[in-house]
XYZ file of C-alpha atoms in Angstrom:
653
model
C 6.181 34.009 6.102
C 9.672 32.730 7.053
C 10.094 31.737 10.677
C 13.103 34.020 11.033
C 10.928 37.005 10.124
C 8.688 36.376 13.144
C 11.389 36.178 15.790
C 12.290 39.929 16.021
C 8.704 40.778 16.973
C 9.194 39.166 20.358
C 12.363 41.216 21.012
C 11.439 44.686 19.701
C 11.168 47.288 22.481
C 7.883 49.147 22.821
C 7.636 52.247 20.680
C 10.474 51.216 18.368
C 10.990 48.937 15.376
C 8.008 47.340 13.767
C 5.756 47.711 16.781
C 6.381 51.439 17.117
C 6.043 52.092 13.429
C 2.739 50.296 13.274
C 1.466 52.098 16.340
C 2.343 55.500 14.933
C 0.909 54.804 11.547
C -2.364 53.457 12.832
C -2.795 56.031 15.589
C -2.674 59.089 13.328
C 0.655 60.434 14.681
C 0.190 59.161 18.248
C 3.468 57.992 19.822
C 3.668 54.464 21.155
C 4.909 55.520 24.624
C 1.709 55.446 26.693
C 0.281 52.364 28.389
C -2.900 52.351 26.328
C -1.017 52.734 23.078
C 1.349 49.955 24.092
C -1.537 47.605 24.809
C -3.138 48.287 21.453
C 0.144 47.702 19.643
C 0.778 44.556 21.639
C -2.604 43.187 20.720
C -2.019 43.908 17.075
C 1.417 42.311 17.070
C 0.150 39.212 18.863
C -2.670 38.950 16.337
C -0.135 39.283 13.517
C 2.105 36.604 15.053
C -0.825 34.250 15.560
C -2.016 34.742 11.975
C 1.467 34.100 10.629
C 1.793 30.946 12.741
C -1.525 29.552 11.471
C -0.525 30.367 7.895
C 2.821 28.629 8.387
C 1.221 25.485 9.818
C -1.365 25.128 7.079
C 1.211 25.974 4.434
C 3.568 23.308 5.727
C 0.811 20.687 5.762
C -0.419 21.403 2.264
C 3.075 21.568 0.783
C 3.769 18.037 2.058
C 3.858 15.445 -0.756
C 1.602 13.162 1.330
C -0.604 15.877 2.777
C -3.903 14.229 1.904
C -2.664 10.969 3.380
C -1.496 12.805 6.499
C -4.852 14.496 6.933
C -6.928 11.365 6.366
C -4.653 8.747 7.852
C -3.107 10.518 10.836
C -5.392 13.409 11.792
C -8.750 11.812 11.058
C -7.778 8.123 10.861
C -10.573 7.579 8.373
C -9.197 4.832 6.162
C -10.668 1.484 7.165
C -7.815 -0.297 5.434
C -5.430 1.128 8.014
C -7.282 -0.367 10.946
C -5.960 -3.678 12.262
C -8.597 -6.347 11.629
C -9.963 -8.137 14.626
C -8.705 -11.485 13.438
C -5.394 -10.390 11.984
C -2.687 -12.988 12.329
C 1.021 -12.375 12.641
C 2.995 -12.707 9.457
C 2.652 -4.477 -2.771
C 3.762 -7.118 -2.243
C 3.414 -8.887 0.025
C 4.987 -11.190 1.487
C 6.684 -15.421 8.690
C 9.026 -13.094 10.431
C 9.212 -11.756 13.941
C 7.296 -8.535 14.536
C 10.450 -6.535 14.020
C 10.937 -7.958 10.546
C 7.284 -7.576 9.550
C 5.081 -9.660 7.338
C 6.198 -9.407 3.769
C 5.028 -12.489 1.886
C 1.702 -13.939 0.762
C -0.568 -15.202 3.504
C 1.492 -13.915 6.402
C -1.668 -13.318 8.401
C -2.073 -16.997 9.095
C -0.605 -17.267 12.590
C -2.688 -16.308 15.632
C -2.333 -12.716 16.825
C -3.477 -10.717 19.824
C -4.961 -7.238 20.445
C -1.739 -5.960 22.002
C 0.203 -6.777 18.844
C -2.447 -5.105 16.678
C -2.341 -2.002 18.887
C 1.447 -1.952 18.708
C 1.325 -2.163 14.904
C -1.182 0.698 14.769
C 0.887 2.888 17.083
C 4.015 2.137 15.073
C 2.211 3.196 11.908
C 1.082 6.473 13.473
C 4.570 7.202 14.793
C 6.152 6.420 11.438
C 3.691 8.663 9.568
C 4.204 11.458 12.081
C 7.997 11.268 11.895
C 7.945 11.173 8.123
C 5.592 14.154 8.003
C 7.943 16.148 10.235
C 10.958 15.218 8.096
C 9.196 16.180 4.894
C 7.917 19.428 6.405
C 11.445 20.350 7.431
C 12.783 19.539 3.976
C 10.000 21.540 2.320
C 10.523 24.614 4.502
C 14.222 24.617 3.677
C 13.492 24.940 -0.037
C 13.150 28.222 -1.871
C 9.593 29.135 -2.953
C 10.482 28.681 -6.610
C 11.838 25.184 -5.878
C 8.594 24.216 -4.145
C 6.557 25.564 -7.049
C 8.722 23.652 -9.526
C 8.294 20.394 -7.583
C 4.517 20.844 -7.532
C 4.381 21.517 -11.264
C 6.602 18.505 -12.020
C 4.407 16.208 -9.926
C 1.254 17.518 -11.609
C 2.801 16.995 -15.021
C 3.854 13.435 -14.120
C 0.366 12.518 -12.910
C -1.229 14.137 -15.961
C 1.060 12.198 -18.311
C 0.227 8.904 -16.623
C -3.486 9.655 -16.735
C -3.274 10.578 -20.411
C -1.301 7.426 -21.153
C -3.908 5.364 -19.335
C -6.806 6.946 -21.212
C -5.145 6.553 -24.582
C -3.616 3.132 -24.012
C -6.496 1.212 -22.453
C -9.597 2.241 -24.366
C -9.222 -0.690 -26.747
C -7.173 -3.772 -25.988
C -5.200 -5.091 -28.969
C -5.692 -8.553 -30.449
C -3.436 -11.174 -28.856
C -2.126 -14.404 -30.346
C -2.603 -17.213 -27.854
C -0.497 -20.347 -28.148
C -2.375 -23.647 -28.312
C -2.751 -25.231 -24.899
C -0.535 -28.210 -24.246
C -1.043 -30.880 -21.632
C -3.728 -29.119 -19.627
C -6.607 -31.200 -20.979
C -5.428 -34.653 -22.077
C -3.208 -37.306 -20.561
C -3.408 -39.427 -17.420
C -0.770 -41.474 -15.599
C -0.595 -45.092 -16.751
C -0.082 -46.299 -13.180
C -3.450 -46.988 -11.509
C -2.080 -46.134 -8.058
C -0.882 -42.750 -9.286
C -4.258 -42.085 -10.951
C -5.941 -42.838 -7.646
C -3.685 -40.410 -5.811
C -4.371 -37.703 -8.361
C -8.110 -38.237 -7.938
C -7.630 -37.840 -4.193
C -5.892 -34.494 -4.695
C -8.760 -33.383 -6.919
C -11.220 -34.434 -4.206
C -9.277 -32.258 -1.745
C -9.611 -29.332 -4.141
C -13.356 -29.931 -4.397
C -13.670 -30.088 -0.605
C -11.822 -26.791 -0.231
C -13.722 -25.104 -3.076
C -17.206 -26.345 -2.192
C -16.893 -25.216 1.411
C -15.577 -21.834 0.326
C -18.578 -21.577 -1.984
C -20.977 -22.690 0.759
C -19.739 -20.471 3.587
C -17.671 -17.623 2.116
C -18.588 -17.147 -1.549
C -17.335 -13.776 -2.778
C -15.219 -13.185 0.319
C -11.453 -13.299 0.150
C -10.915 -16.484 2.125
C -12.738 -19.067 4.209
C -12.867 -19.650 7.958
C -13.313 -23.422 7.809
C -13.895 -23.986 11.526
C -16.297 -21.139 12.237
C -17.696 -21.445 8.677
C -17.635 -17.850 7.537
C -15.697 -15.432 5.404
C -12.218 -14.153 6.205
C -10.840 -10.900 4.816
C -7.329 -9.621 5.328
C -6.342 -5.960 5.280
C -3.860 -6.912 2.537
C -6.670 -6.671 -0.017
C -8.464 -3.596 1.323
C -12.082 -3.819 0.171
C -11.321 -5.940 -2.890
C -13.097 -9.272 -2.572
C -12.846 -12.712 -4.166
C -9.161 -13.564 -3.634
C -9.826 -17.309 -3.435
C -11.921 -17.260 -6.620
C -9.318 -15.411 -8.689
C -6.307 -17.149 -7.176
C -7.741 -20.622 -7.836
C -8.840 -20.104 -11.446
C -5.859 -21.857 -13.009
C -6.046 -24.797 -10.598
C -9.707 -25.318 -11.478
C -8.834 -25.288 -15.169
C -5.846 -27.635 -14.878
C -7.823 -30.106 -12.745
C -10.620 -30.034 -15.347
C -13.184 -28.770 -12.828
C -15.152 -27.161 -15.659
C -18.361 -26.294 -13.825
C -16.460 -24.654 -10.986
C -14.317 -22.725 -13.461
C -17.403 -21.406 -15.237
C -19.037 -20.243 -12.005
C -15.775 -18.547 -11.011
C -15.627 -16.817 -14.397
C -19.208 -15.602 -13.990
C -18.391 -14.154 -10.561
C -15.361 -12.330 -11.975
C -17.468 -10.883 -14.787
C -20.331 -9.760 -12.564
C -18.760 -8.952 -9.195
C -14.998 -8.348 -9.306
C -14.754 -4.628 -8.662
C -11.710 -2.387 -8.249
C -13.514 0.983 -8.114
C -13.389 1.514 -4.382
C -11.633 3.507 -1.703
C -9.263 0.808 -0.474
C -5.650 0.604 0.622
C -4.113 -2.631 -0.642
C -0.792 -4.447 -0.622
C 0.577 -3.929 -4.130
C 2.537 -7.188 -3.884
C -0.337 -9.357 -2.663
C -2.865 -7.923 -5.097
C -0.389 -8.393 -7.926
C 0.466 -12.044 -7.286
C -3.033 -13.189 -6.354
C -5.333 -11.036 -8.505
C -3.261 -9.823 -11.475
C -1.341 -13.103 -11.718
C -4.509 -15.158 -11.282
C -6.352 -13.256 -13.990
C -3.485 -13.374 -16.485
C -3.013 -17.108 -15.920
C -6.723 -17.740 -16.430
C -6.665 -15.718 -19.651
C -3.729 -17.613 -21.128
C -5.292 -20.954 -20.213
C -8.869 -20.249 -21.298
C -8.677 -17.347 -23.754
C -11.657 -15.728 -22.003
C -11.462 -11.981 -22.649
C -12.966 -10.974 -19.305
C -9.802 -12.120 -17.535
C -7.548 -9.961 -19.705
C -9.835 -6.956 -19.301
C -9.895 -7.251 -15.506
C -6.140 -7.826 -15.287
C -5.347 -4.682 -17.272
C -7.938 -2.678 -15.333
C -6.322 -3.647 -12.044
C -2.836 -3.062 -13.433
C -3.785 0.527 -14.235
C -5.033 0.969 -10.666
C -1.621 -0.104 -9.342
C 0.462 2.301 -11.453
C 0.365 5.226 -8.963
C 2.365 3.062 -6.532
C 5.396 3.905 -8.679
C 5.047 7.672 -8.084
C 8.133 7.892 -5.873
C 11.337 9.858 -6.476
C 13.193 6.699 -7.512
C 10.338 4.811 -9.148
C 10.639 2.019 -6.563
C 6.953 1.469 -5.700
C 5.219 1.863 -2.368
C 4.167 -1.298 -0.583
C 0.651 -0.002 0.136
C -1.583 1.959 -2.209
C -5.023 3.501 -1.990
C -6.346 2.491 -5.400
C -8.859 5.351 -5.457
C -6.710 8.300 -4.394
C -3.420 6.928 -5.712
C -1.724 7.703 -2.399
C 0.961 5.256 -1.348
C 3.051 4.514 1.697
C 5.282 1.782 3.076
C 4.857 -0.547 6.002
C 5.595 1.363 9.243
C 7.894 -1.406 10.462
C 9.983 -1.586 7.275
C 13.336 -0.003 8.181
C 12.590 3.711 8.113
C 9.807 3.551 5.569
C 11.682 1.402 3.048
C 10.228 -0.694 0.261
C 10.780 -4.465 0.477
C 12.812 -6.473 -2.035
C 10.405 -9.424 -2.181
C 7.508 -7.058 -2.858
C 8.795 -4.622 -5.485
C 10.939 -7.415 -6.952
C 7.881 -9.624 -7.505
C 6.048 -7.497 -10.052
C 8.178 -8.187 -13.095
C 6.480 -11.175 -14.728
C 2.939 -9.856 -14.398
C 3.814 -6.318 -15.507
C 5.716 -7.515 -18.587
C 2.599 -9.455 -19.545
C 0.331 -6.497 -18.801
C 2.241 -4.474 -21.401
C 1.813 -7.257 -23.932
C -1.867 -7.770 -23.163
C -2.678 -4.039 -23.152
C -0.391 -2.895 -25.935
C 0.962 -0.208 -23.610
C 4.658 -0.252 -22.597
C 4.091 1.653 -19.349
C 3.912 -1.503 -17.216
C 7.131 -2.946 -18.593
C 8.823 0.442 -18.250
C 8.004 0.542 -14.542
C 9.506 -2.848 -13.720
C 12.500 -2.403 -16.019
C 13.299 0.772 -14.095
C 13.338 -1.322 -10.902
C 15.680 -3.761 -12.621
C 18.001 -0.934 -13.703
C 18.172 0.553 -10.207
C 18.966 -2.802 -8.609
C 21.531 -3.687 -11.245
C 23.375 -0.384 -10.792
C 23.421 -0.358 -7.000
C 26.533 -1.499 -5.173
C 25.722 -4.708 -3.352
C 27.357 -5.663 -0.041
C 29.320 -8.865 -0.688
C 27.255 -9.243 -3.873
C 24.080 -9.663 -1.795
C 20.733 -7.880 -2.178
C 19.519 -6.371 1.127
C 15.810 -6.640 1.871
C 15.140 -2.905 2.294
C 15.456 -0.101 -0.266
C 14.509 3.528 0.358
C 12.122 4.659 -2.421
C 13.077 8.312 -1.965
C 16.838 7.975 -2.204
C 16.966 4.759 -4.221
C 19.588 3.425 -1.786
C 19.713 0.403 0.497
C 18.523 0.784 4.059
C 19.719 -1.689 6.696
C 21.815 -4.620 5.496
C 19.490 -7.537 6.188
C 19.571 -10.301 3.574
C 17.171 -13.235 3.403
C 16.225 -15.797 0.784
C 13.077 -16.348 2.849
C 10.550 -13.720 3.912
C 11.296 -10.184 2.630
C 13.610 -11.425 -0.155
C 12.503 -14.784 -1.564
C 10.467 -14.257 -4.708
C 12.796 -11.553 -6.073
C 15.319 -14.288 -6.905
C 12.592 -16.572 -8.257
C 11.375 -13.838 -10.607
C 14.884 -13.159 -11.930
C 15.190 -16.788 -13.015
C 11.669 -16.931 -14.437
C 12.138 -13.652 -16.314
C 15.067 -15.324 -18.076
C 13.045 -18.435 -18.874
C 9.901 -16.508 -19.826
C 11.860 -14.423 -22.347
C 12.800 -17.589 -24.235
C 16.243 -17.096 -22.700
C 16.848 -13.695 -24.274
C 16.806 -11.592 -21.083
C 20.529 -11.853 -20.448
C 20.472 -9.195 -17.750
C 18.062 -11.275 -15.663
C 20.228 -14.358 -16.138
C 23.392 -12.564 -15.024
C 21.712 -10.973 -12.010
C 20.284 -14.342 -10.971
C 23.511 -16.328 -11.166
C 25.545 -13.531 -9.575
C 23.034 -13.426 -6.719
C 22.997 -17.171 -6.043
C 26.799 -17.261 -6.175
C 26.866 -14.670 -3.370
C 24.132 -16.544 -1.494
C 26.107 -19.776 -1.670
C 29.255 -18.032 -0.451
C 27.768 -16.076 2.447
C 24.469 -17.715 3.472
C 24.499 -21.450 2.707
C 25.889 -23.601 5.487
C 25.890 -27.249 6.630
C 24.808 -28.417 10.054
C 26.893 -30.773 12.161
C 24.823 -33.677 10.868
C 25.096 -32.667 7.236
C 21.869 -30.733 6.577
C 22.316 -27.900 4.090
C 20.436 -24.728 5.027
C 20.221 -21.069 4.007
C 20.827 -18.701 6.909
C 19.961 -15.008 7.137
C 22.609 -12.268 6.963
C 22.351 -9.210 9.169
C 25.131 -6.700 8.698
C 27.717 -9.424 8.228
C 26.473 -11.700 11.018
C 24.598 -14.923 10.305
C 21.366 -15.906 11.992
C 21.141 -19.683 11.632
C 17.445 -19.728 10.886
C 15.680 -20.969 7.767
C 12.062 -20.160 6.983
C 9.412 -22.313 5.337
C 9.340 -19.623 2.649
C 13.030 -20.287 1.951
C 12.262 -23.887 1.002
C 11.184 -22.798 -2.491
C 14.908 -22.316 -3.228
C 15.554 -26.030 -3.678
C 13.293 -26.100 -6.712
C 14.675 -22.789 -7.941
C 18.275 -24.006 -7.886
C 17.295 -27.146 -9.799
C 15.151 -25.278 -12.338
C 18.001 -22.933 -13.218
C 20.674 -25.632 -13.308
C 20.545 -26.209 -17.084
C 21.631 -22.627 -17.721
C 24.280 -22.438 -15.003
C 27.845 -21.393 -15.815
C 29.926 -24.132 -17.364
C 30.505 -27.098 -15.108
C 27.923 -26.092 -12.490
C 24.748 -27.764 -13.763
C 25.137 -30.875 -11.639
C 26.256 -28.762 -8.697
C 23.027 -26.767 -8.656
C 20.904 -29.898 -9.086
C 22.678 -31.360 -6.076
C 22.218 -28.144 -4.100
C 18.488 -28.254 -4.864
C 18.376 -31.862 -3.655
C 20.129 -30.948 -0.400
C 17.710 -28.102 0.317
C 14.783 -30.438 -0.435
C 16.146 -32.950 2.087
C 16.547 -30.286 4.780
C 12.994 -29.046 4.287
C 11.691 -32.606 4.382
C 13.487 -33.040 7.716
C 11.754 -29.915 9.044
C 8.454 -31.679 8.266
C 9.503 -35.083 9.489
C 10.632 -33.797 12.901
C 7.203 -32.453 13.861
C 4.302 -34.376 15.345
C 1.933 -33.607 12.472
C 4.556 -34.125 9.716
C 4.012 -30.604 8.395
C 6.727 -28.013 8.761
C 6.912 -24.938 11.010
C 7.085 -21.372 9.765
C 10.807 -21.254 10.610
C 13.352 -23.676 11.989
C 16.803 -23.244 13.472
C 20.270 -24.699 13.495
C 21.699 -23.498 16.795
C 21.664 -24.399 20.461
C 22.079 -28.061 19.654
C 18.969 -28.326 17.459
C 18.678 -28.897 13.719
C 15.650 -28.192 11.501
C 13.401 -27.597 14.539
C 11.465 -24.490 15.546
C 12.524 -23.307 19.001
C 10.339 -20.222 19.335
C 6.603 -20.401 19.847
C 5.888 -17.772 17.184
C 7.646 -19.948 14.585
C 5.782 -23.222 15.199
C 2.665 -22.563 13.122
C 1.774 -23.891 9.658
C -0.571 -22.009 7.344
C -0.991 -24.437 4.425
C 2.081 -23.072 2.678
C 3.246 -24.469 -0.717
C 7.024 -23.913 -0.759
C 8.175 -27.375 0.346
C 5.764 -29.161 -2.001
C 6.886 -26.773 -4.750
C 10.473 -27.957 -4.372
C 9.342 -31.613 -4.373
C 7.478 -30.925 -7.618
C 10.469 -29.382 -9.388
C 12.850 -32.063 -8.136
C 10.504 -34.841 -9.274
C 10.054 -33.264 -12.694
C 13.771 -32.702 -13.214
C 15.214 -35.891 -11.713
C 12.341 -38.417 -11.550
C 13.704 -39.621 -8.258
C 10.625 -41.331 -6.711
C 11.426 -40.116 -3.201
C 10.137 -36.636 -4.100
C 6.767 -37.998 -5.163
C 6.730 -40.068 -1.955
C 7.493 -36.994 0.172
C 4.777 -35.010 -1.616
C 2.249 -37.754 -0.861
C 3.300 -37.755 2.812
C 2.321 -34.080 2.877
C -1.086 -34.947 1.381
C -1.663 -37.526 4.106
C -0.655 -35.066 6.821
C -2.981 -32.401 5.425
C -5.854 -34.861 5.395
C -5.173 -36.088 8.908
C -4.452 -32.821 10.697
C -5.733 -29.872 8.622
C -8.960 -31.154 7.090
C -12.104 -30.157 8.942
C -15.745 -30.410 7.976
C -15.730 -26.868 6.585
C -12.497 -27.024 4.559
C -8.796 -26.955 5.472
C -7.280 -24.971 8.321
C -3.767 -23.973 9.279
C -2.307 -25.117 12.600
C -1.014 -23.030 15.496
C 1.614 -25.552 16.621
C 2.941 -28.407 14.495
C 4.626 -30.018 17.519
C 1.440 -30.176 19.607
C -0.330 -33.542 19.797
C -3.810 -32.003 19.687
C -4.720 -29.849 16.695
C -5.175 -26.165 17.391
C -6.623 -24.585 14.261
C -5.987 -21.024 13.113
C -9.323 -21.114 11.230
C -8.093 -19.743 7.891
C -8.112 -21.522 4.535
C -5.576 -19.460 2.637
C -6.274 -18.728 -1.028
C -2.815 -20.000 -1.941
C -3.702 -23.446 -0.586
C -5.970 -23.870 -3.615
C -3.852 -21.816 -6.006
C -0.469 -23.336 -5.202
C -0.275 -26.157 -2.640
C -2.916 -28.402 -4.202
C -1.931 -27.518 -7.758
C 1.691 -28.455 -7.073
C 0.586 -31.706 -5.489
C -1.430 -32.425 -8.626
C 1.511 -31.608 -10.899
C 3.709 -33.985 -8.910
C 1.255 -36.828 -9.506
C 0.145 -36.097 -13.058
C 2.557 -38.153 -15.162
C 4.677 -41.278 -15.084
C 8.444 -41.367 -14.815
C 8.443 -43.276 -18.105
C 7.035 -40.287 -19.962
C 8.578 -39.135 -23.243
C 9.996 -35.949 -21.675
C 12.718 -36.933 -19.260
C 12.626 -33.633 -17.419
C 9.312 -31.868 -17.901
C 5.963 -33.131 -19.134
C 3.922 -31.405 -21.809
C 1.829 -29.587 -19.213
C 4.896 -28.070 -17.665
C 6.244 -26.771 -20.967
C 3.833 -23.919 -20.360
C 3.651 -24.167 -16.607
C 7.385 -23.652 -16.077
C 7.716 -20.892 -18.736
C 10.582 -22.966 -20.071
C 10.055 -23.128 -23.842
C 7.782 -20.236 -24.762
C 8.521 -16.585 -25.240
C 6.720 -13.650 -23.637
C 3.982 -13.660 -26.259
C 3.209 -17.335 -26.017
C 3.625 -18.248 -22.381
C 0.704 -20.301 -21.077
C 1.426 -19.956 -17.398
C 3.366 -17.221 -15.650
C 2.863 -17.933 -11.978
C 4.655 -20.237 -9.567
């Protein structure tokens, strides 16, 4: 019943209007003028009002698009994935920032947290859900009944179509032509010293893997100090992140026994049929990407099957008005939401922009175009949106399909979107011209508005907030040096050498951020203001969680220039890891890279095995005198540089 229809009941005089009419009708001709009659009528009217109010409340709740989520997540608080874990550290899609900016990149739980912060996050989530529920209730009540009915029918039809597509498209996976592997099995450096260093990196991988197997087998990650398992809320109840994430590293390092035991665990224990809320971004890059990479390297069918199975589970994240996916998804119910801290419930550029490579491959591996359609829709929306100063803000509202606040970063919240544009171009055998144009347009705007030089000549990438620069650069941003260099060959005319030089300057700055700490490993973020350069000035930016981005840039720069300083810098990082992060039970992140005594965060991140050690290995794996001046045979697949979508050997990193 409309609210306006209830209001006159409170103002109708006794014996007249609705109250009088009801009294006369029910009383067999009795007038509503006596005290007793008035009391009876009053009781009836109050009962009617109360019934209408209850009906209105329940109607509003069940007409809400997220009603089941509201009931379970806000009223009953029953989803374990929504509870802050006891050991959650500060930092779908994952992805290092202050609490206000959130944690939007892989492994952001690495820095030490506290109960007050966890409570604050939980309260913020409840407030955000409550406010969104009120907004949606108001919007729903303003619609005509036929509009509400039409919306419900459209949503049912959309879900039914997706379910039908899933049933039809994934019963039988099509045959796939796999390209012959190149460089992953044969070939060693001629230099004995380099061979020795590569063996040391492999020994580090074995130390990390064996301790994970001994103390945390089947869990997501290892606590190397306390010698137990560590599970982040990013993965919900899905287990085995380290196993899946490290599959390609095990294969490339020729750790055959370990690869086989990992494959057996995936076959027997990797399970996605559970009531779990996960980060779409994190699950995509670690699980889907890990499985696809392992399939292309080994040809083992179980990896393809599991990758497609998980991809299907993630599809409901795209059930938003715009098609921009939710950051968080319950993979059983299909209910999604965004991080409570993310600018009014927005989706995050680095998360929804870091699905493209894996989803294009999922369509190829499954024979179903639905995955590619989802990410190409994201591409279309981003390409058509007006961009402030040519920049891509970090927040996009999935309901309106419009930007939220104008915060731009090439580090946390934005980083891997730009990386995936470039790699989509390379992965397509340089046929995806839209990706190429979007990438070079974006880095042109970044160079104009974000890249600056310090007083002493260090080039850095600042953050842009509504037109104002914050002179801070994150560890995550350090991947950009390698990205600029990798894309240089395809730059607009006359700019190839410019982008190689820009990559070299970023590499130098990030090396300085390492070199200016006590442990010779870099902080989570460093600043260029207040008289400091490449130094963290805030306590919550001084931690190191075994991140790969700086080593990644060294690897690309070494491969593309063969300047020996990059290999030297990469080895310095190995020595620092051994000296300060290695413990008896594995490798641990550090709480403060400027502190003379190690303070461990007690987490061995899965990406330490999947990325950091692999990139160290790929920096040491061939001689500068090799036949390929730029990229060795291994990297022809690894970099996605010469193979098309059907034949790519390696799609991650």
